[in-house]
Amino acid sequence: AQSVTQLDSQVPVFEEAPVELRCNYSSSVSVYLFWYVQYPNQGLQLLLKYLSGSTLVKGINGFEAEFNKSQTSFHLRKPSVHISDTAEYFCAVSDRGATNKLIFGTGTLLAVQP
Amino acid sequence: DAGITQSPRHKVTETGTPVTLRCHQTENHRYMYWYRQDPGHGLRLIHYSYGVKDTDKGEVSDGYSVSRSKTEDFLLTLESATSSQTSVYFCAISESQGAGNSPLHFGNGTRLTVT
């Protein structure tokens, strides 16, 4: 079974500053990894995903994440945030079998301040 | 945005009453899912469907049932609502089974309050 840990429930940051949202996972098998973003009163949208290959994955809105197998991490980064990036961010994991049942972390609220 | 409509968007109901939430999709995707979102828990899978009349349980299925009589509709029923089922419910769809090739697309959610 897989599990996902997002240690930071909230991350306050000033506009134009860099940010890193942390995600660690646990699994006994190879996994796919995802970051989803949820804007207020909306559903989740896929930000980026890691399937295989390059460990640095680029997503929408200038976000990127790096897969680190030895540390079982998939941290999300952005070099310069905007007010519009204020949202909740969810890390998720799925096994590589024939399922699409994602296990989600508890989410990190990114609060960008002017 | 994927064509997913959840109804109602908001509902307040009393303990012990039955409640049905509807998810309607226009994408003709085979796979549909119901998640609930609660503070401190993220999203947890309730039930999912892999085709018409084909459903299976997720990690938090107790107290919930589902039905899928048409490709486009996936219903979630709380037979006798309890306060612990107060939550935001999200429907999601995917074209194929593998998460790697077919990411989930989510609806905008239904906020359910059980008093």
PDB file of C-alpha atoms in Angstrom:
ATOM      1  CA  ALA A   1       0.000   0.000   0.000  1.00  0.00           C
ATOM      2  CA  GLN A   2       1.090   3.535  -0.662  1.00  0.00           C
ATOM      3  CA  SER A   3       0.922   6.623   1.492  1.00  0.00           C
ATOM      4  CA  VAL A   4       1.726  10.287   1.013  1.00  0.00           C
ATOM      5  CA  THR A   5       2.918  12.808   3.578  1.00  0.00           C
ATOM      6  CA  GLN A   6       2.707  16.549   3.156  1.00  0.00           C
ATOM      7  CA  LEU A   7       4.248  17.882   6.328  1.00  0.00           C
ATOM      8  CA  ASP A   8       3.339  21.536   5.777  1.00  0.00           C
ATOM      9  CA  SER A   9      -0.345  22.300   6.093  1.00  0.00           C
ATOM     10  CA  GLN A  10       0.263  25.970   5.240  1.00  0.00           C
ATOM     11  CA  VAL A  11       3.108  27.813   3.551  1.00  0.00           C
ATOM     12  CA  PRO A  12       2.994  31.621   3.661  1.00  0.00           C
ATOM     13  CA  VAL A  13       5.237  33.370   1.166  1.00  0.00           C
ATOM     14  CA  PHE A  14       5.628  36.842  -0.258  1.00  0.00           C
ATOM     15  CA  GLU A  15       4.921  37.561  -3.893  1.00  0.00           C
ATOM     16  CA  GLU A  16       7.909  37.010  -6.217  1.00  0.00           C
ATOM     17  CA  ALA A  17       9.685  34.857  -3.642  1.00  0.00           C
ATOM     18  CA  PRO A  18      10.590  31.208  -4.385  1.00  0.00           C
ATOM     19  CA  VAL A  19       8.613  28.402  -2.789  1.00  0.00           C
ATOM     20  CA  GLU A  20       8.992  24.693  -2.166  1.00  0.00           C
ATOM     21  CA  LEU A  21       6.113  22.444  -1.116  1.00  0.00           C
ATOM     22  CA  ARG A  22       7.271  19.172   0.335  1.00  0.00           C
ATOM     23  CA  CYS A  23       5.927  15.705  -0.438  1.00  0.00           C
ATOM     24  CA  ASN A  24       7.208  12.349   0.728  1.00  0.00           C
ATOM     25  CA  TYR A  25       5.725   9.016  -0.205  1.00  0.00           C
ATOM     26  CA  SER A  26       5.908   5.447   0.969  1.00  0.00           C
ATOM     27  CA  SER A  27       5.491   2.449  -1.297  1.00  0.00           C
ATOM     28  CA  SER A  28       6.818  -1.050  -1.706  1.00  0.00           C
ATOM     29  CA  VAL A  29       6.404  -0.879  -5.481  1.00  0.00           C
ATOM     30  CA  SER A  30       7.245   1.573  -8.245  1.00  0.00           C
ATOM     31  CA  VAL A  31       4.867   4.463  -8.396  1.00  0.00           C
ATOM     32  CA  TYR A  32       3.579   7.334 -10.442  1.00  0.00           C
ATOM     33  CA  LEU A  33       3.572  10.714  -8.691  1.00  0.00           C
ATOM     34  CA  PHE A  34       1.330  13.722  -9.208  1.00  0.00           C
ATOM     35  CA  TRP A  35       0.736  17.250  -8.011  1.00  0.00           C
ATOM     36  CA  TYR A  36      -2.780  18.681  -8.210  1.00  0.00           C
ATOM     37  CA  VAL A  37      -3.885  22.249  -7.463  1.00  0.00           C
ATOM     38  CA  GLN A  38      -7.254  23.306  -6.075  1.00  0.00           C
ATOM     39  CA  TYR A  39      -8.370  26.919  -6.368  1.00  0.00           C
ATOM     40  CA  PRO A  40     -11.146  28.114  -4.018  1.00  0.00           C
ATOM     41  CA  ASN A  41     -14.541  26.509  -4.660  1.00  0.00           C
ATOM     42  CA  GLN A  42     -13.207  24.439  -7.524  1.00  0.00           C
ATOM     43  CA  GLY A  43     -12.185  20.870  -8.190  1.00  0.00           C
ATOM     44  CA  LEU A  44      -8.615  19.686  -8.520  1.00  0.00           C
ATOM     45  CA  GLN A  45      -6.539  20.273 -11.631  1.00  0.00           C
ATOM     46  CA  LEU A  46      -3.452  18.335 -12.640  1.00  0.00           C
ATOM     47  CA  LEU A  47      -0.313  20.451 -12.250  1.00  0.00           C
ATOM     48  CA  LEU A  48       2.304  17.892 -13.269  1.00  0.00           C
ATOM     49  CA  LYS A  49       3.142  14.201 -13.120  1.00  0.00           C
ATOM     50  CA  TYR A  50       6.149  11.926 -12.930  1.00  0.00           C
ATOM     51  CA  LEU A  51       5.899   8.629 -14.778  1.00  0.00           C
ATOM     52  CA  SER A  52       9.488   7.728 -15.665  1.00  0.00           C
ATOM     53  CA  GLY A  53      12.612   9.171 -17.241  1.00  0.00           C
ATOM     54  CA  SER A  54      13.937  12.579 -16.249  1.00  0.00           C
ATOM     55  CA  THR A  55      13.541  13.188 -12.550  1.00  0.00           C
ATOM     56  CA  LEU A  56      12.807  16.886 -13.099  1.00  0.00           C
ATOM     57  CA  VAL A  57       9.269  17.386 -14.275  1.00  0.00           C
ATOM     58  CA  LYS A  58       7.863  20.673 -15.516  1.00  0.00           C
ATOM     59  CA  GLY A  59       4.208  21.528 -15.192  1.00  0.00           C
ATOM     60  CA  ILE A  60       1.798  24.338 -15.847  1.00  0.00           C
ATOM     61  CA  ASN A  61       2.062  27.872 -14.447  1.00  0.00           C
ATOM     62  CA  GLY A  62       5.855  27.672 -14.031  1.00  0.00           C
ATOM     63  CA  PHE A  63       5.846  24.888 -11.441  1.00  0.00           C
ATOM     64  CA  GLU A  64       8.311  22.010 -11.457  1.00  0.00           C
ATOM     65  CA  ALA A  65       8.943  18.995  -9.251  1.00  0.00           C
ATOM     66  CA  GLU A  66      11.874  16.694  -8.714  1.00  0.00           C
ATOM     67  CA  PHE A  67      11.556  12.978  -8.102  1.00  0.00           C
ATOM     68  CA  ASN A  68      14.130  11.663  -5.639  1.00  0.00           C
ATOM     69  CA  LYS A  69      13.910   7.915  -5.319  1.00  0.00           C
ATOM     70  CA  SER A  70      16.478   7.554  -2.540  1.00  0.00           C
ATOM     71  CA  GLN A  71      14.655  10.087  -0.371  1.00  0.00           C
ATOM     72  CA  THR A  72      11.205   8.997  -1.590  1.00  0.00           C
ATOM     73  CA  SER A  73      10.330  12.627  -2.207  1.00  0.00           C
ATOM     74  CA  PHE A  74       8.583  14.637  -4.905  1.00  0.00           C
ATOM     75  CA  HIS A  75       8.879  18.274  -3.860  1.00  0.00           C
ATOM     76  CA  LEU A  76       7.138  21.017  -5.823  1.00  0.00           C
ATOM     77  CA  ARG A  77       8.959  24.268  -6.578  1.00  0.00           C
ATOM     78  CA  LYS A  78       8.408  27.619  -8.223  1.00  0.00           C
ATOM     79  CA  PRO A  79      11.149  30.237  -8.497  1.00  0.00           C
ATOM     80  CA  SER A  80       8.827  33.242  -8.225  1.00  0.00           C
ATOM     81  CA  VAL A  81       5.216  33.043  -7.030  1.00  0.00           C
ATOM     82  CA  HIS A  82       2.284  35.289  -7.862  1.00  0.00           C
ATOM     83  CA  ILE A  83      -0.808  36.191  -5.887  1.00  0.00           C
ATOM     84  CA  SER A  84      -2.767  34.004  -8.292  1.00  0.00           C
ATOM     85  CA  ASP A  85      -0.832  30.935  -7.103  1.00  0.00           C
ATOM     86  CA  THR A  86      -2.710  31.067  -3.812  1.00  0.00           C
ATOM     87  CA  ALA A  87      -4.425  27.678  -3.659  1.00  0.00           C
ATOM     88  CA  GLU A  88      -4.249  24.286  -2.015  1.00  0.00           C
ATOM     89  CA  TYR A  89      -1.766  21.838  -3.477  1.00  0.00           C
ATOM     90  CA  PHE A  90      -2.111  18.075  -3.220  1.00  0.00           C
ATOM     91  CA  CYS A  91       0.551  15.467  -3.801  1.00  0.00           C
ATOM     92  CA  ALA A  92      -0.721  12.054  -4.919  1.00  0.00           C
ATOM     93  CA  VAL A  93       0.681   8.612  -5.663  1.00  0.00           C
ATOM     94  CA  SER A  94      -0.531   5.698  -7.703  1.00  0.00           C
ATOM     95  CA  ASP A  95       0.926   2.276  -8.237  1.00  0.00           C
ATOM     96  CA  ARG A  96       1.971   1.321 -11.744  1.00  0.00           C
ATOM     97  CA  GLY A  97      -0.617  -1.399 -11.995  1.00  0.00           C
ATOM     98  CA  ALA A  98      -3.864  -1.339 -13.894  1.00  0.00           C
ATOM     99  CA  THR A  99      -5.641   1.078 -11.611  1.00  0.00           C
ATOM    100  CA  ASN A 100      -6.197   4.791 -11.413  1.00  0.00           C
ATOM    101  CA  LYS A 101      -6.840   4.913  -7.698  1.00  0.00           C
ATOM    102  CA  LEU A 102      -4.828   7.815  -6.401  1.00  0.00           C
ATOM    103  CA  ILE A 103      -3.741   8.162  -2.783  1.00  0.00           C
ATOM    104  CA  PHE A 104      -3.691  11.841  -1.870  1.00  0.00           C
ATOM    105  CA  GLY A 105      -1.750  13.728   0.747  1.00  0.00           C
ATOM    106  CA  THR A 106      -3.534  16.039   3.159  1.00  0.00           C
ATOM    107  CA  GLY A 107      -2.731  19.141   1.134  1.00  0.00           C
ATOM    108  CA  THR A 108      -0.654  22.291   1.577  1.00  0.00           C
ATOM    109  CA  LEU A 109      -2.237  25.714   1.457  1.00  0.00           C
ATOM    110  CA  LEU A 110       0.055  28.121  -0.372  1.00  0.00           C
ATOM    111  CA  ALA A 111      -0.771  31.641   0.802  1.00  0.00           C
ATOM    112  CA  VAL A 112       0.935  34.288  -1.307  1.00  0.00           C
ATOM    113  CA  GLN A 113       1.065  37.713   0.310  1.00  0.00           C
ATOM    114  CA  PRO A 114       1.717  41.021  -1.465  1.00  0.00           C
TER     115      PRO A 114
ATOM    116  CA  ASP B   1     -12.359  21.864 -18.441  1.00  0.00           C
ATOM    117  CA  ALA B   2     -13.642  18.329 -18.744  1.00  0.00           C
ATOM    118  CA  GLY B   3     -17.419  18.172 -19.005  1.00  0.00           C
ATOM    119  CA  ILE B   4     -18.297  17.113 -15.475  1.00  0.00           C
ATOM    120  CA  THR B   5     -21.351  18.418 -13.672  1.00  0.00           C
ATOM    121  CA  GLN B   6     -22.106  17.653 -10.061  1.00  0.00           C
ATOM    122  CA  SER B   7     -25.530  18.250  -8.562  1.00  0.00           C
ATOM    123  CA  PRO B   8     -26.545  19.655  -6.259  1.00  0.00           C
ATOM    124  CA  ARG B   9     -23.635  22.001  -5.511  1.00  0.00           C
ATOM    125  CA  HIS B  10     -24.799  22.508  -1.936  1.00  0.00           C
ATOM    126  CA  LYS B  11     -27.132  20.497   0.263  1.00  0.00           C
ATOM    127  CA  VAL B  12     -28.179  20.577   3.884  1.00  0.00           C
ATOM    128  CA  THR B  13     -29.963  17.523   5.207  1.00  0.00           C
ATOM    129  CA  GLU B  14     -30.959  16.008   8.511  1.00  0.00           C
ATOM    130  CA  THR B  15     -29.445  12.977  10.182  1.00  0.00           C
ATOM    131  CA  GLY B  16     -31.139   9.775   9.093  1.00  0.00           C
ATOM    132  CA  THR B  17     -32.428  11.008   5.743  1.00  0.00           C
ATOM    133  CA  PRO B  18     -31.344   9.493   2.422  1.00  0.00           C
ATOM    134  CA  VAL B  19     -29.294  11.655   0.083  1.00  0.00           C
ATOM    135  CA  THR B  20     -28.260  11.126  -3.528  1.00  0.00           C
ATOM    136  CA  LEU B  21     -25.531  13.079  -5.258  1.00  0.00           C
ATOM    137  CA  ARG B  22     -25.230  13.022  -9.016  1.00  0.00           C
ATOM    138  CA  CYS B  23     -22.238  13.202 -11.302  1.00  0.00           C
ATOM    139  CA  HIS B  24     -22.843  13.700 -15.008  1.00  0.00           C
ATOM    140  CA  GLN B  25     -20.108  13.632 -17.642  1.00  0.00           C
ATOM    141  CA  THR B  26     -20.157  14.467 -21.326  1.00  0.00           C
ATOM    142  CA  GLU B  27     -16.708  13.003 -22.123  1.00  0.00           C
ATOM    143  CA  ASN B  28     -17.822   9.384 -22.576  1.00  0.00           C
ATOM    144  CA  HIS B  29     -15.050   8.277 -20.207  1.00  0.00           C
ATOM    145  CA  ARG B  30     -15.281   4.752 -18.917  1.00  0.00           C
ATOM    146  CA  TYR B  31     -13.978   5.347 -15.378  1.00  0.00           C
ATOM    147  CA  MET B  32     -15.707   7.441 -12.734  1.00  0.00           C
ATOM    148  CA  TYR B  33     -14.828   8.014  -9.087  1.00  0.00           C
ATOM    149  CA  TRP B  34     -16.319   9.530  -5.943  1.00  0.00           C
ATOM    150  CA  TYR B  35     -13.973  11.154  -3.427  1.00  0.00           C
ATOM    151  CA  ARG B  36     -14.667  13.008  -0.207  1.00  0.00           C
ATOM    152  CA  GLN B  37     -12.500  15.870   0.992  1.00  0.00           C
ATOM    153  CA  ASP B  38     -12.077  16.622   4.674  1.00  0.00           C
ATOM    154  CA  PRO B  39      -9.622  18.894   6.494  1.00  0.00           C
ATOM    155  CA  GLY B  40      -6.568  16.956   7.611  1.00  0.00           C
ATOM    156  CA  HIS B  41      -7.438  13.994   5.410  1.00  0.00           C
ATOM    157  CA  GLY B  42      -7.068  15.271   1.878  1.00  0.00           C
ATOM    158  CA  LEU B  43      -9.157  13.338  -0.624  1.00  0.00           C
ATOM    159  CA  ARG B  44     -10.229   9.783   0.053  1.00  0.00           C
ATOM    160  CA  LEU B  45     -11.767   7.408  -2.467  1.00  0.00           C
ATOM    161  CA  ILE B  46     -15.309   6.242  -1.645  1.00  0.00           C
ATOM    162  CA  HIS B  47     -16.301   4.172  -4.668  1.00  0.00           C
ATOM    163  CA  TYR B  48     -15.363   3.955  -8.296  1.00  0.00           C
ATOM    164  CA  SER B  49     -16.819   2.553 -11.498  1.00  0.00           C
ATOM    165  CA  TYR B  50     -15.071   0.904 -14.408  1.00  0.00           C
ATOM    166  CA  GLY B  51     -18.104   0.647 -16.633  1.00  0.00           C
ATOM    167  CA  VAL B  52     -21.884   0.546 -16.698  1.00  0.00           C
ATOM    168  CA  LYS B  53     -23.083  -1.505 -13.737  1.00  0.00           C
ATOM    169  CA  ASP B  54     -19.460  -2.205 -12.734  1.00  0.00           C
ATOM    170  CA  THR B  55     -18.449  -0.633  -9.441  1.00  0.00           C
ATOM    171  CA  ASP B  56     -16.047  -1.302  -6.602  1.00  0.00           C
ATOM    172  CA  LYS B  57     -15.290   0.018  -3.146  1.00  0.00           C
ATOM    173  CA  GLY B  58     -12.655   2.508  -2.205  1.00  0.00           C
ATOM    174  CA  GLU B  59     -11.009   3.115   1.156  1.00  0.00           C
ATOM    175  CA  VAL B  60     -13.983   4.806   2.888  1.00  0.00           C
ATOM    176  CA  SER B  61     -17.043   3.066   1.430  1.00  0.00           C
ATOM    177  CA  ASP B  62     -18.988   2.311   4.621  1.00  0.00           C
ATOM    178  CA  GLY B  63     -22.349   4.084   4.639  1.00  0.00           C
ATOM    179  CA  TYR B  64     -22.273   4.795   0.902  1.00  0.00           C
ATOM    180  CA  SER B  65     -23.604   3.039  -2.171  1.00  0.00           C
ATOM    181  CA  VAL B  66     -23.265   3.874  -5.857  1.00  0.00           C
ATOM    182  CA  SER B  67     -24.977   3.088  -9.108  1.00  0.00           C
ATOM    183  CA  ARG B  68     -24.078   3.540 -12.742  1.00  0.00           C
ATOM    184  CA  SER B  69     -26.857   2.671 -15.172  1.00  0.00           C
ATOM    185  CA  LYS B  70     -25.503   4.858 -17.981  1.00  0.00           C
ATOM    186  CA  THR B  71     -21.980   5.775 -19.042  1.00  0.00           C
ATOM    187  CA  GLU B  72     -22.571   9.436 -18.315  1.00  0.00           C
ATOM    188  CA  ASP B  73     -24.085   9.215 -14.825  1.00  0.00           C
ATOM    189  CA  PHE B  74     -22.600   8.036 -11.540  1.00  0.00           C
ATOM    190  CA  LEU B  75     -24.781   8.365  -8.447  1.00  0.00           C
ATOM    191  CA  LEU B  76     -23.604   8.371  -4.848  1.00  0.00           C
ATOM    192  CA  THR B  77     -26.223   7.534  -2.210  1.00  0.00           C
ATOM    193  CA  LEU B  78     -26.066   7.977   1.525  1.00  0.00           C
ATOM    194  CA  GLU B  79     -28.800   5.620   2.700  1.00  0.00           C
ATOM    195  CA  SER B  80     -29.108   7.242   6.125  1.00  0.00           C
ATOM    196  CA  ALA B  81     -26.980  10.353   6.446  1.00  0.00           C
ATOM    197  CA  THR B  82     -24.866  10.885   9.570  1.00  0.00           C
ATOM    198  CA  SER B  83     -23.006  13.956  10.789  1.00  0.00           C
ATOM    199  CA  SER B  84     -19.702  12.231  10.008  1.00  0.00           C
ATOM    200  CA  GLN B  85     -20.677  12.368   6.344  1.00  0.00           C
ATOM    201  CA  THR B  86     -20.613  16.155   6.336  1.00  0.00           C
ATOM    202  CA  SER B  87     -17.974  16.795   3.704  1.00  0.00           C
ATOM    203  CA  VAL B  88     -17.211  18.056   0.232  1.00  0.00           C
ATOM    204  CA  TYR B  89     -17.762  15.346  -2.346  1.00  0.00           C
ATOM    205  CA  PHE B  90     -15.881  15.299  -5.644  1.00  0.00           C
ATOM    206  CA  CYS B  91     -16.583  13.279  -8.724  1.00  0.00           C
ATOM    207  CA  ALA B  92     -13.709  12.481 -11.074  1.00  0.00           C
ATOM    208  CA  ILE B  93     -13.418  10.770 -14.428  1.00  0.00           C
ATOM    209  CA  SER B  94     -10.635   9.180 -16.443  1.00  0.00           C
ATOM    210  CA  GLU B  95     -10.461   7.818 -19.931  1.00  0.00           C
ATOM    211  CA  SER B  96      -8.508   4.698 -19.144  1.00  0.00           C
ATOM    212  CA  GLN B  97      -7.420   2.706 -16.161  1.00  0.00           C
ATOM    213  CA  GLY B  98      -3.789   3.598 -15.853  1.00  0.00           C
ATOM    214  CA  ALA B  99      -3.053   6.697 -13.823  1.00  0.00           C
ATOM    215  CA  GLY B 100       0.069   7.380 -15.810  1.00  0.00           C
ATOM    216  CA  ASN B 101      -1.618   7.818 -19.145  1.00  0.00           C
ATOM    217  CA  SER B 102      -5.016   9.033 -18.074  1.00  0.00           C
ATOM    218  CA  PRO B 103      -5.062  11.562 -15.258  1.00  0.00           C
ATOM    219  CA  LEU B 104      -8.184  12.258 -13.271  1.00  0.00           C
ATOM    220  CA  HIS B 105     -10.431  15.195 -14.154  1.00  0.00           C
ATOM    221  CA  PHE B 106     -12.503  16.540 -11.289  1.00  0.00           C
ATOM    222  CA  GLY B 107     -15.879  18.192 -10.990  1.00  0.00           C
ATOM    223  CA  ASN B 108     -16.395  21.292  -8.851  1.00  0.00           C
ATOM    224  CA  GLY B 109     -17.709  19.406  -5.853  1.00  0.00           C
ATOM    225  CA  THR B 110     -20.856  19.122  -3.746  1.00  0.00           C
ATOM    226  CA  ARG B 111     -20.808  20.547  -0.252  1.00  0.00           C
ATOM    227  CA  LEU B 112     -23.002  18.363   1.981  1.00  0.00           C
ATOM    228  CA  THR B 113     -23.940  19.324   5.520  1.00  0.00           C
ATOM    229  CA  VAL B 114     -25.718  16.802   7.743  1.00  0.00           C
ATOM    230  CA  THR B 115     -27.366  18.420  10.774  1.00  0.00           C
TER     231      THR B 115
END
